[in-house]
Coordinates of C-alpha atoms and ligand atoms in Angstrom, one line a residue:
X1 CA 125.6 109.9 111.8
X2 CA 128.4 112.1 110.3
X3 CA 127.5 115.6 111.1
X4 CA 124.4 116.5 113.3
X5 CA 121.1 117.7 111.4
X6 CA 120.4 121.3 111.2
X7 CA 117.7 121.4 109.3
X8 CA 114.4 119.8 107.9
X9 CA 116.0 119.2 104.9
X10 CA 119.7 117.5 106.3
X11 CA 116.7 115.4 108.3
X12 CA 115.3 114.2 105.3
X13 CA 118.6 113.3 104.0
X14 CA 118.8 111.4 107.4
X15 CA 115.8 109.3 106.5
X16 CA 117.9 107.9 103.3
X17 CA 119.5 104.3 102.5
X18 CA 118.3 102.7 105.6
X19 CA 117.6 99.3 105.7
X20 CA 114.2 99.2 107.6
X21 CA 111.8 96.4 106.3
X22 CA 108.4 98.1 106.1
X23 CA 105.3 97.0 104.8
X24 CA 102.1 99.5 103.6
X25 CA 99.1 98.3 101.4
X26 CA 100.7 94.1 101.8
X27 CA 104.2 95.9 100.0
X28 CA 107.8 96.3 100.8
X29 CA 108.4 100.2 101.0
X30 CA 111.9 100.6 99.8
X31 CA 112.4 104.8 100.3
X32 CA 109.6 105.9 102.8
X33 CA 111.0 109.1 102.0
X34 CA 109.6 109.4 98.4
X35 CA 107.0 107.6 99.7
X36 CA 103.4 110.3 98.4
X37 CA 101.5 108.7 101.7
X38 CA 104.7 109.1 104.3
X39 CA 105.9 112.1 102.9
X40 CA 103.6 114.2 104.3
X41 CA 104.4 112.9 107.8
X42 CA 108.2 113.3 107.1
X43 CA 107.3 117.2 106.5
X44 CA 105.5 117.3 109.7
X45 CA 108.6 116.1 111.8
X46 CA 111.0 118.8 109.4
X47 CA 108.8 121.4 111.0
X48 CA 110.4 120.9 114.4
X49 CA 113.7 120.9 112.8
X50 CA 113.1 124.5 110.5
X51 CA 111.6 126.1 113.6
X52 CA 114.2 125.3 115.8
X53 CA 116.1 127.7 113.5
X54 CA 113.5 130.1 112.4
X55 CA 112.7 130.5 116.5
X56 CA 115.7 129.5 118.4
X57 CA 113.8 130.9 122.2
X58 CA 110.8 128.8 121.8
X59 CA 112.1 125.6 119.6
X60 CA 115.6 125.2 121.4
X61 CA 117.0 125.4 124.9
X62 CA 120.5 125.5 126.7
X63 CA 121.5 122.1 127.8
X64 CA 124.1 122.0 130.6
X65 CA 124.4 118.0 129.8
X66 CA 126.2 118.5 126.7
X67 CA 127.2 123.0 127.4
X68 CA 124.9 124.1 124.7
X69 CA 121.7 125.0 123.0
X70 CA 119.7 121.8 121.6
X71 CA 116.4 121.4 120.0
X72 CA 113.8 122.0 122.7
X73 CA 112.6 118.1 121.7
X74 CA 116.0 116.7 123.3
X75 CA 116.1 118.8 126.3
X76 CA 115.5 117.3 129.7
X77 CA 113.6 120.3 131.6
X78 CA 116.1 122.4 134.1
X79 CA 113.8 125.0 135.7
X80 CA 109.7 125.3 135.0
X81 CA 110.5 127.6 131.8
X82 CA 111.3 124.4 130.1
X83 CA 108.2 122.9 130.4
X84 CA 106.1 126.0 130.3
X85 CA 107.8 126.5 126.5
X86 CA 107.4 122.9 125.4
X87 CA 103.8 123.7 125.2
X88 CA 104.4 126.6 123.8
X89 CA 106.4 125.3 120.9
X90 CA 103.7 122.0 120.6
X91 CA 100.7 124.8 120.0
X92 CA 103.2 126.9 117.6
X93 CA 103.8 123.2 115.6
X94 CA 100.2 122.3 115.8
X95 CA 99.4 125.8 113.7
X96 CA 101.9 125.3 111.4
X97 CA 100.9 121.5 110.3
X98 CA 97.9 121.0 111.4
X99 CA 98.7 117.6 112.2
X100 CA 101.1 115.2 114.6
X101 CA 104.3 116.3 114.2
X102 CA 105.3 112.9 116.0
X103 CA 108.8 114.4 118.3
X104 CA 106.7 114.9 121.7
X105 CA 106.6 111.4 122.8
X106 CA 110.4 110.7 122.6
X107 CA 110.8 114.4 124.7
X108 CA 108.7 112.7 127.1
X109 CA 110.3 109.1 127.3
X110 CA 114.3 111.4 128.0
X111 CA 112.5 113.8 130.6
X112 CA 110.9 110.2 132.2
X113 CA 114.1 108.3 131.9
X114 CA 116.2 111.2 133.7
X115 CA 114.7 110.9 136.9
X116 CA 113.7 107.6 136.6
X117 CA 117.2 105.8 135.9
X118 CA 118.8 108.1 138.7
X119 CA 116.1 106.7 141.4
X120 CA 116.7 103.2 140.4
X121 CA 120.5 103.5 140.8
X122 CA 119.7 105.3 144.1
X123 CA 118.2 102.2 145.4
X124 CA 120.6 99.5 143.4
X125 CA 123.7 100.7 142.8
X126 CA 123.0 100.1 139.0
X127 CA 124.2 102.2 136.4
X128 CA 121.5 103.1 134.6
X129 CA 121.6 106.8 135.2
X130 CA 125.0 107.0 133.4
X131 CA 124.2 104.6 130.4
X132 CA 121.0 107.1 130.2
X133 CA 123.1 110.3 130.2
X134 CA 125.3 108.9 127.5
X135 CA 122.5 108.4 125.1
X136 CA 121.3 111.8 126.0
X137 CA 124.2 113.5 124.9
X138 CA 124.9 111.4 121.8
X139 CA 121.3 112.4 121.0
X140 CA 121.7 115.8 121.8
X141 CA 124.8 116.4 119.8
X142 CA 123.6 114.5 116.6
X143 CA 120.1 116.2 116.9
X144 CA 118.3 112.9 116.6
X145 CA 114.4 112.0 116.4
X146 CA 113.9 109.5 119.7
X147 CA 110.2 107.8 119.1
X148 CA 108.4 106.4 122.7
X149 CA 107.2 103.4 122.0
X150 CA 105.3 101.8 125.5
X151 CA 101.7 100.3 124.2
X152 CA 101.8 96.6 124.1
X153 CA 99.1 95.0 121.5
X154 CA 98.2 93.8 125.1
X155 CA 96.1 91.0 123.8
X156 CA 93.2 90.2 126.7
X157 CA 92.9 93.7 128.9
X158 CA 91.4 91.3 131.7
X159 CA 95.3 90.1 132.2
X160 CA 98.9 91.1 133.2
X161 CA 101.7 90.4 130.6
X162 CA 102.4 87.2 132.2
X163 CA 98.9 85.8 131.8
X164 CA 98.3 86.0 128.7
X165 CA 98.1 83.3 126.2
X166 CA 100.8 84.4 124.0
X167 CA 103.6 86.3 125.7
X168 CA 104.5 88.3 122.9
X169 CA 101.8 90.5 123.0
X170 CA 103.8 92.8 125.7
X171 CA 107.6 93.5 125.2
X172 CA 110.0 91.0 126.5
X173 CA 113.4 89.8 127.5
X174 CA 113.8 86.5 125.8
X175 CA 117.7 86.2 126.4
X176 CA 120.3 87.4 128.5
X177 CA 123.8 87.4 127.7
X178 CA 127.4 89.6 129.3
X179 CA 126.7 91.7 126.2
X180 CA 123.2 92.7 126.8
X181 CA 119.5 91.5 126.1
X182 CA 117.4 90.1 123.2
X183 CA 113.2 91.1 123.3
X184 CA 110.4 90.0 121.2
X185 CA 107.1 91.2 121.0
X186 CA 105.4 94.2 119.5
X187 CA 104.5 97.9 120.0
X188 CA 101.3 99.3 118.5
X189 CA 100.3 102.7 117.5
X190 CA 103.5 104.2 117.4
X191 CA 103.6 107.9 116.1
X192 CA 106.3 108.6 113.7
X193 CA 108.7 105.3 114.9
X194 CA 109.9 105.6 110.9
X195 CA 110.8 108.7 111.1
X196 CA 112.7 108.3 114.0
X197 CA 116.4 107.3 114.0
X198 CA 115.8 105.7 117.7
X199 CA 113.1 103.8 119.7
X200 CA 112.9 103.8 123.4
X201 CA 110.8 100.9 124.7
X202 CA 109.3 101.1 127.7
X203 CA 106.9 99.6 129.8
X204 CA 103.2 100.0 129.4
X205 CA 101.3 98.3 132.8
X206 CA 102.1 98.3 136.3
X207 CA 104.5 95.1 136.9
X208 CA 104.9 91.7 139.3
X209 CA 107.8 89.8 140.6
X210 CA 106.0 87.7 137.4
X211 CA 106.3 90.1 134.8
X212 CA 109.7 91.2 135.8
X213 CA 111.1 89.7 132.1
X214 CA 108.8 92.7 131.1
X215 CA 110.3 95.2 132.9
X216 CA 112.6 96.4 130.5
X217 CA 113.5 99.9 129.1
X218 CA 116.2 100.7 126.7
X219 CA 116.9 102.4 123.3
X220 CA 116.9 100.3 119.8
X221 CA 118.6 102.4 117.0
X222 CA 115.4 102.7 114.3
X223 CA 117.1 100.0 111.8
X224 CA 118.2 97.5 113.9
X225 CA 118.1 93.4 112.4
X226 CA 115.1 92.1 113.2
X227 CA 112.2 94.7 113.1
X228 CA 109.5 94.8 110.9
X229 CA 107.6 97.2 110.7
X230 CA 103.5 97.9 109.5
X231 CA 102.7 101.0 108.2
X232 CA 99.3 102.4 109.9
X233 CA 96.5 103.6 107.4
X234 CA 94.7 106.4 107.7
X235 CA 91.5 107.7 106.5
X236 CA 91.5 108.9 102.7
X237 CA 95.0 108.1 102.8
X238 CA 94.4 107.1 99.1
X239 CA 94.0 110.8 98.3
X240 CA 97.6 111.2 98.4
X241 CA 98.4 109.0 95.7
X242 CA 95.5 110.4 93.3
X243 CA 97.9 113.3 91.9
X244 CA 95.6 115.6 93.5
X245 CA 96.4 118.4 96.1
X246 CA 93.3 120.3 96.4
X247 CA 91.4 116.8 97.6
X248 CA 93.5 115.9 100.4
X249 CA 92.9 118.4 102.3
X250 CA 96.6 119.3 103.6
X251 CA 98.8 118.4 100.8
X252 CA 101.8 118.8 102.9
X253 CA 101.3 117.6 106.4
X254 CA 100.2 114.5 108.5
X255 CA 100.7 112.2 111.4
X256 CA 102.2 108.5 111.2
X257 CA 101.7 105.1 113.2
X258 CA 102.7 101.8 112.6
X259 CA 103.1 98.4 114.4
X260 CA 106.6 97.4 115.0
X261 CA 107.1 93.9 115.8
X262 CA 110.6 93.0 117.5
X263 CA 111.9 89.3 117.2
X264 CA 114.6 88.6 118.6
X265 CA 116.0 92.6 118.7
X266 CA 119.5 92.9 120.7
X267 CA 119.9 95.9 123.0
X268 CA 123.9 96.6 124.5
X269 CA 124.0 96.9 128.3
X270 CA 125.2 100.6 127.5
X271 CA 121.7 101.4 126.1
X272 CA 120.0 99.5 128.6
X273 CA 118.5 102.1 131.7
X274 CA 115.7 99.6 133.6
X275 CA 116.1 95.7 133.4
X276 CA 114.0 93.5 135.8
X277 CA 113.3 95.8 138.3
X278 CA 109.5 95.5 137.7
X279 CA 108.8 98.6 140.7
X280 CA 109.4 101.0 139.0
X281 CA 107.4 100.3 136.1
X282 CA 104.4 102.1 138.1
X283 CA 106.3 105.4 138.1
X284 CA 107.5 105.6 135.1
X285 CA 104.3 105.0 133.8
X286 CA 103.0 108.0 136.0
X287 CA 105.6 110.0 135.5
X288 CA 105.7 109.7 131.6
X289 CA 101.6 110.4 131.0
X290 CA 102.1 113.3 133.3
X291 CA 104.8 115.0 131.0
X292 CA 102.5 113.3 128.0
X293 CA 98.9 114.5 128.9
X294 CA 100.0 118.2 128.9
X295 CA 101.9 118.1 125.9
X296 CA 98.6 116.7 124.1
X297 CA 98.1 121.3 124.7
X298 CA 99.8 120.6 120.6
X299 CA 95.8 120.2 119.6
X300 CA 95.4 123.4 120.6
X301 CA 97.2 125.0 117.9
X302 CA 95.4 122.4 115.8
X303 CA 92.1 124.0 117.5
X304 CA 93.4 127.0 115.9
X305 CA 93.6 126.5 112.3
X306 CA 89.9 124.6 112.9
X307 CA 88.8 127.8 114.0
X308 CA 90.2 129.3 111.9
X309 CA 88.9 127.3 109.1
X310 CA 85.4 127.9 109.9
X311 CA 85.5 131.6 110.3
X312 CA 87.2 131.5 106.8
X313 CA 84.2 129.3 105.6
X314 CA 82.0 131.5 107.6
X315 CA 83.3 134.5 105.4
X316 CA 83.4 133.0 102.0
X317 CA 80.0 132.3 102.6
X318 CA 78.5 135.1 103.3
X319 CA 77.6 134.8 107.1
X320 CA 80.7 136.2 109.1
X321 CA 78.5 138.5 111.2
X322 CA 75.5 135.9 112.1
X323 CA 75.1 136.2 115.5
X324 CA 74.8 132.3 116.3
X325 CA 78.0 132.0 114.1
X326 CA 80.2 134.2 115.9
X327 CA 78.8 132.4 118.9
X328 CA 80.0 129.3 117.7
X329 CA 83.4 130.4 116.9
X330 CA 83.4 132.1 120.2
X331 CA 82.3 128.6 121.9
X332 CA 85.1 126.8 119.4
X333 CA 87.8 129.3 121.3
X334 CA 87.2 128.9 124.6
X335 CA 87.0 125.0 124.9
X336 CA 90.6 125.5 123.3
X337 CA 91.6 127.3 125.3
X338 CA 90.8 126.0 128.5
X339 CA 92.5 123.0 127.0
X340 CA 95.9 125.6 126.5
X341 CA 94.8 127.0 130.3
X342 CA 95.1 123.4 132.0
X343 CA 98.5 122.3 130.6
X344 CA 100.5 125.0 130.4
X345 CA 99.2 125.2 134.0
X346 CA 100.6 122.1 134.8
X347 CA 103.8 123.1 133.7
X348 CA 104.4 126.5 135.4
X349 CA 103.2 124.5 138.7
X350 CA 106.0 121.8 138.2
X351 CA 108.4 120.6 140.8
X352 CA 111.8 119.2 140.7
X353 CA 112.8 115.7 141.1
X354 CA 116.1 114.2 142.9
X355 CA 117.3 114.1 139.8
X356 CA 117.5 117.6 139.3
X357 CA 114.6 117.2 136.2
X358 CA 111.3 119.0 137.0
X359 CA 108.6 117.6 136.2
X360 CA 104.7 119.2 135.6
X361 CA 101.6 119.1 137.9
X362 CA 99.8 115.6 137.7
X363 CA 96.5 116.6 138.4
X364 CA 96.7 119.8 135.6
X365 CA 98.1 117.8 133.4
X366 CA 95.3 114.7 133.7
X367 CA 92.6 117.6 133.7
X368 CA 94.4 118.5 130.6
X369 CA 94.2 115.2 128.6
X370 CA 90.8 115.1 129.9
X371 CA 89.6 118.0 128.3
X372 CA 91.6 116.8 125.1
X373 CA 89.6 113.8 124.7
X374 CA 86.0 116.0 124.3
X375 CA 86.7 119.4 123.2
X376 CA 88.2 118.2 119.9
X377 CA 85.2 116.6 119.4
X378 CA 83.0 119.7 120.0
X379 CA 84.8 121.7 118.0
X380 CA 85.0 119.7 115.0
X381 CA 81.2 119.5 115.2
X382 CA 80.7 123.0 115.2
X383 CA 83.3 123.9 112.2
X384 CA 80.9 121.0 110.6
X385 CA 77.8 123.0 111.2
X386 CA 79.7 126.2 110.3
X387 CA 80.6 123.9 106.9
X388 CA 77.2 123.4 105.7
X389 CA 77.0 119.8 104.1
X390 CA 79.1 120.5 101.2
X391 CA 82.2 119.5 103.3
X392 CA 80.9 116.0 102.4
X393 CA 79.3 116.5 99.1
X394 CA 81.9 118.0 97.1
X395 CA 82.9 116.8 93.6
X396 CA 86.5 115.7 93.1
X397 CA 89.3 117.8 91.9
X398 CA 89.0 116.0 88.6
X399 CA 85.7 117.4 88.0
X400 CA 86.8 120.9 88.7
X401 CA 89.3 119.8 85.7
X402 CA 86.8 118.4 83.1
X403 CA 85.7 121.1 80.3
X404 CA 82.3 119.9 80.7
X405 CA 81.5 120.4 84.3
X406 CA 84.0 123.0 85.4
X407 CA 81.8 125.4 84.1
X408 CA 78.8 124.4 86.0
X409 CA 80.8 123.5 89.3
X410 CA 82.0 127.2 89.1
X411 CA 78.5 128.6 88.3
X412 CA 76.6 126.4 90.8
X413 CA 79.0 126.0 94.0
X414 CA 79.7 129.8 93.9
X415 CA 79.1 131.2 97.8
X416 CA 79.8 135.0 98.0
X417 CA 80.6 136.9 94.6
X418 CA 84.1 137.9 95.2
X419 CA 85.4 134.8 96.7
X420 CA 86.7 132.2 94.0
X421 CA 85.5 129.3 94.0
X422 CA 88.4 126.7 94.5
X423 CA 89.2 128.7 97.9
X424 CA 85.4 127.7 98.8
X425 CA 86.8 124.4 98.0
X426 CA 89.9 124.4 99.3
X427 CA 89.1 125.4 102.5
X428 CA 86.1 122.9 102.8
X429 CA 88.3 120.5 101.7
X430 CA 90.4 121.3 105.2
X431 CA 87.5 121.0 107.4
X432 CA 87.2 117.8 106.0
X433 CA 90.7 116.8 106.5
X434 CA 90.5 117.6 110.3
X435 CA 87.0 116.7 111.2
X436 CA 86.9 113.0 109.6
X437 CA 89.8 113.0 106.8
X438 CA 92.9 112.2 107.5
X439 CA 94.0 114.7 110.1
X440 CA 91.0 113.5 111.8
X441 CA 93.6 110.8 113.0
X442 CA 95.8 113.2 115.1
X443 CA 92.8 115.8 116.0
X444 CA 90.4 113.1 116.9
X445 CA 90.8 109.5 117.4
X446 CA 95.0 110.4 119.1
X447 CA 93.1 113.2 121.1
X448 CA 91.1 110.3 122.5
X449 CA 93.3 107.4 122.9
X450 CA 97.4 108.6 123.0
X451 CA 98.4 109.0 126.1
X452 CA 95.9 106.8 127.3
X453 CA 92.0 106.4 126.8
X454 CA 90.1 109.0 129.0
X455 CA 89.2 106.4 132.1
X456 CA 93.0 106.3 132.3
X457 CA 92.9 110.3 133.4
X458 CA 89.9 109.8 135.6
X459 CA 91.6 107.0 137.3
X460 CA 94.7 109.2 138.7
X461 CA 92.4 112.2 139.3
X462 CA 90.5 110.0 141.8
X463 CA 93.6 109.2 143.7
X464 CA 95.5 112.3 143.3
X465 CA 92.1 114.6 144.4
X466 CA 92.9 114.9 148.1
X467 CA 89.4 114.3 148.9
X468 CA 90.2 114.0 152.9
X469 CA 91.2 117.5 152.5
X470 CA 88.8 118.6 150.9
X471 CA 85.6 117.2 153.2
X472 CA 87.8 118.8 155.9
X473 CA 87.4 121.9 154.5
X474 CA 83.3 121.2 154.1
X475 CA 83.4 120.4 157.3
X476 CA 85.5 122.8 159.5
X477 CA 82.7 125.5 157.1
X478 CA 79.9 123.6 158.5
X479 CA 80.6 123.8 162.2
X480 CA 81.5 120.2 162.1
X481 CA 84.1 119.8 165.1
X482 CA 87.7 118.6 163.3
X483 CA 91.0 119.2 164.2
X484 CA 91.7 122.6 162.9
X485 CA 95.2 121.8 162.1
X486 CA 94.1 119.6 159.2
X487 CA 92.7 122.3 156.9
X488 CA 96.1 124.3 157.4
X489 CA 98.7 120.9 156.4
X490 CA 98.6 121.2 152.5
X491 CA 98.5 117.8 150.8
X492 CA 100.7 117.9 147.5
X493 CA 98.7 119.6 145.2
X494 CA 97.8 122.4 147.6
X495 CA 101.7 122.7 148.4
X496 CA 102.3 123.5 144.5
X497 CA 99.3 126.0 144.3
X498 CA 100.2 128.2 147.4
X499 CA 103.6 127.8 147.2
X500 CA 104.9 131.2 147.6
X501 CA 108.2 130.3 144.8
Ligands
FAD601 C1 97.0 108.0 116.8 C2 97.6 107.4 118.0 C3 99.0 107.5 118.2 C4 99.6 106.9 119.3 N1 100.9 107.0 119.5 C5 101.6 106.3 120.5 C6 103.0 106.3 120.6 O1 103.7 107.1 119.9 N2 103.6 105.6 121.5 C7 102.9 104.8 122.3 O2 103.5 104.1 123.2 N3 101.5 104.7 122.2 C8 100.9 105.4 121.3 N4 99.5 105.3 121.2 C9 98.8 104.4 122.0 C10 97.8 104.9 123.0 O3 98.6 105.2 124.2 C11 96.8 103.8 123.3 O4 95.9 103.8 122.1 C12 96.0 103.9 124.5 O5 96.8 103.7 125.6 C13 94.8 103.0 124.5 O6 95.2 101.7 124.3 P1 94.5 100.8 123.2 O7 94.5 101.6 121.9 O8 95.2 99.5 123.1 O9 93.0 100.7 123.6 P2 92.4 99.7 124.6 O10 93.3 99.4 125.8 O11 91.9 98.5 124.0 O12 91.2 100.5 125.2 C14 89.9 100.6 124.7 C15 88.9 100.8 125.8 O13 88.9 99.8 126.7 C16 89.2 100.3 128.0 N5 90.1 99.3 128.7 C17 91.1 98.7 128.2 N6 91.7 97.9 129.2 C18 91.0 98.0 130.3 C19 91.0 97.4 131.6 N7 92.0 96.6 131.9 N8 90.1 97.8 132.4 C20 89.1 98.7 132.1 N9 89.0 99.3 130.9 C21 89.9 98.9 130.0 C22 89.8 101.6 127.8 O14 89.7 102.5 128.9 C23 89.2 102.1 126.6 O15 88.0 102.7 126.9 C24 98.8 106.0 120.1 C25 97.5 105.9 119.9 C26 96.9 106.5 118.8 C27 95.4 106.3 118.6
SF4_602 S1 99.9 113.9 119.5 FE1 100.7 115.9 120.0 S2 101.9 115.5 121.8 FE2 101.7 113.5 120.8 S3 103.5 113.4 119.4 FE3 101.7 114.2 118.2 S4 102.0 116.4 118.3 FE4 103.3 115.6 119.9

């Protein structure tokens, strides 16, 4: 990279002349940039760039790695501020695309990496920490896109990586030489990996002495030989490549995710920072979703433009001050925000690792991506009843064109008299986009799954709960006789909520 990028449009610029073999629709994409079906994705990542200069406070942060400010997506958190404005900036994107802006993950994977690097050294003598700190500050000065890329295809879910049939289907050393590693295998579903200039592998299961060839994390510059990569489509994709704006919904902005299959993909011992040592897979797994699941708090500002979106409809057709609508939109607000309440939660009751990183509350941050997985849901089927069914049984925008039937479509689809009739549309058309078009992607289906599928949440609530605590408490109320001293030692989440810092 010659100069670092300071803007969404040096970042496009970025994206040009590399050699990255990717297929979409059974064809070799050439420029992804000029791409109609990736652009929109490429202007969702920009975002994070503009903002970082339109709102240096909330979209940057002083790094004392590198002795300056850096966008907020490179920045390993110092102090619980850090964290606190990630979300902040995640609900800010969210409003302004209405989609996956695709940079959280990779923010994750460097705040993971920091402490966990620094604990394996601790008990090695490795130097992971170091080859960790250098990437960090050559991504902080160039202003890079790092994408996170830990699921597996994971072939049978019944068995670790080592038992499966093919051993592809997790990540995998498959060489060693003085130089550094070679891994095969494959990572699925991995938001905005082409837009990226560097992957980060990691881990994706808990690992065995068996699996240790599986325990491997490092970073993998985007166009390195021997990746292909398979372009993820998404619902009414096609849209984009119609010549129409009004149809798709958001014209300018969506989410991304492809497959990217690694044969035989070299990574230097200097970008190397885990490599066998299959223990601290478990942690870095925990760590990472417990940065992750809070950040999913980036629907919320999608939750906003929903709501949005059906108080608009609500007004263009004539119903704005229905009791059972306002209700609705109330109802619509609040599950968003107690989606907002539980993460940003979770980061202002962080704690700091030996690393010096902090790091957010786990069992906020779970209740979080809990929440995350229904509420989107609940709120796309009320801004669906808000709707009314012409969300889904609209005429193209090539009707709206033709002599013959724009006249009708005009006379016919009118809602209230002084609202034109393409804003009826458009904003229909938006509603669609989110609820089951091609936003639906990042508000729905990601909301569920990224970060892990909802049983994934429940299963670390269950053992973070501190249920012996808590039937202590029950008890000592009850006139049960217990020793008193146990209702007055905090376990660890009752440390973080009365500590008096
Ligand atoms: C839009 C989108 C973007 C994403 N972006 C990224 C990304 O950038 N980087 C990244 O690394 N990942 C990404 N992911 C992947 C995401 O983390 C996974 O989808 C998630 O972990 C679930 O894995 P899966 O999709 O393979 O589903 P599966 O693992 O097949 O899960 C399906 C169901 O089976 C259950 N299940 C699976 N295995 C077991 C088991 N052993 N025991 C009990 N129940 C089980 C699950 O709980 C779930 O209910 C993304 C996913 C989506 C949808
Ligand atoms: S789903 Fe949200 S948290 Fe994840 S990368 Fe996209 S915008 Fe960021």
């Amino acid at each position: 990279m010659d100069k670092p990028i300071q803007s969404g449009e040096d970042y496009r610029e970025s994206l040009r002349n590399r050699n990255i073999k990717l297929y979409l629709f059974g064809e070799l994409i050439k420029s992804p940039v000029n791409h109609p079906i990736i652009k929109p994705s490429i202007n969702a990542l920009a975002k994070t760039y503009d903002l970082a200069n339109e709102d240096e406070e909330l979209a940057t942060a002083y790094s004392s790695i590198i002795g300056k400010r850096v966008n907020r997506f490179l920045h390993v958190a110092e102090k619980p501020e850090d964290l606190v404005f990630q979300n902040k900036m995640q609900r800010r994107l969210g409003q302004l695309t209405g989609t996956c802006f695709q940079r959280c993950v990779g923010m994750d994977a460097l705040n993971t990496l920091h402490s966990i690097t620094f604990d394996i050294d601790k008990k090695y003598h490795t130097s992971y920490h170091q080859n960790f700190l250098g990437f960090l500050k050559m991504a902080q000065e160039n202003n890079v896109v790092i994408g996170g890329a830990m699921t597996d295809p994971k072939g049978d879910r019944s068995k670790k990586p080592h038992e499966q049939e093919d051993p592809d289907l997790y990540v995998h050393v498959v060489e060693r030489t003085d130089n550094g590693i070679y891994i095969k295998g494959a990572k699925a579903h991995q938001t905005g990996c082409i837009n990226s200039h560097w992957l980060i592998i990691m881990p994706n299961t808990s690992l065995s002495e068996e699996d240790k060839d599986y325990a491997i994390v490092g970073a993998i510059p985007v166009d390195a030989p021997n990746i292909t990569y398979i372009y993820g489509r998404q619902s009414n994709d096609l849209r984009h490549l119609e010549g129409s704006q009004i149809d798709t919904g958001n014209f300018s902005f969506s989410g991304q995710e492809a497959l990217i299959i690694f044969d035989r993909v070299f990574i230097p011992n200097n970008l190397i920072f885990l490599n066998g040592e299959y223990e601290f897979a478990a942690p870095l797994i925990d760590r990472f979703t417990n940065y992750h699941r809070r950040s999913y708090v980036c629907k919320t500002g999608l939750g906003d433009v929903l709501i949005g979106a059906a108080a608009t409809i609500a007004d263009y057709n004539g119903v704005p001050k229905v009791a059972h609508v306002k209700d609705k939109l109330v109802e619509m607000n609040c599950l968003n925000e107690t989606i907002y309440g539980t993460g940003i939660a979770s980061s202002y009751q962080s704690y700091q690792l030996d690393s010096g990183a902090w790091i957010c509350d786990e069992i906020l941050s779970n209740t979080c991506k809990q929440h995350v997985t229904r509420f989107p849901y609940e709120i796309c089927r009320l801004a669906q009843d808000i709707a009314g069914g012409l969300m889904v049984t609209l005429p193209s925008e090539k009707d709206f064109k033709n002599e013959e039937e724009s006249p009708l479509l005009h006379k016919y689809l009118k809602g209230r008299k002084d609202v034109l009739v393409e804003n009826r549309v458009r904003i229909l058309r938006l509603i669609e986009n989110m609820t089951l078009g091609r936003n639906a992607v990042a508000y729905l289906t990601e909301s569920m799954h990224g970060a892990g599928s909802p049983q994934a949440q429940r299963i670390v609530l269950f053992r973070k709960m501190e249920l012996e605590f808590k039937k202590k408490l029950s008890q000592n109320l009850a006139g049960i006789e217990i020793e008193k001293k146990t209702i007055n030692e905090f376990p660890q989440f009752y440390k973080r909520v009365f500590s008096k810092d």
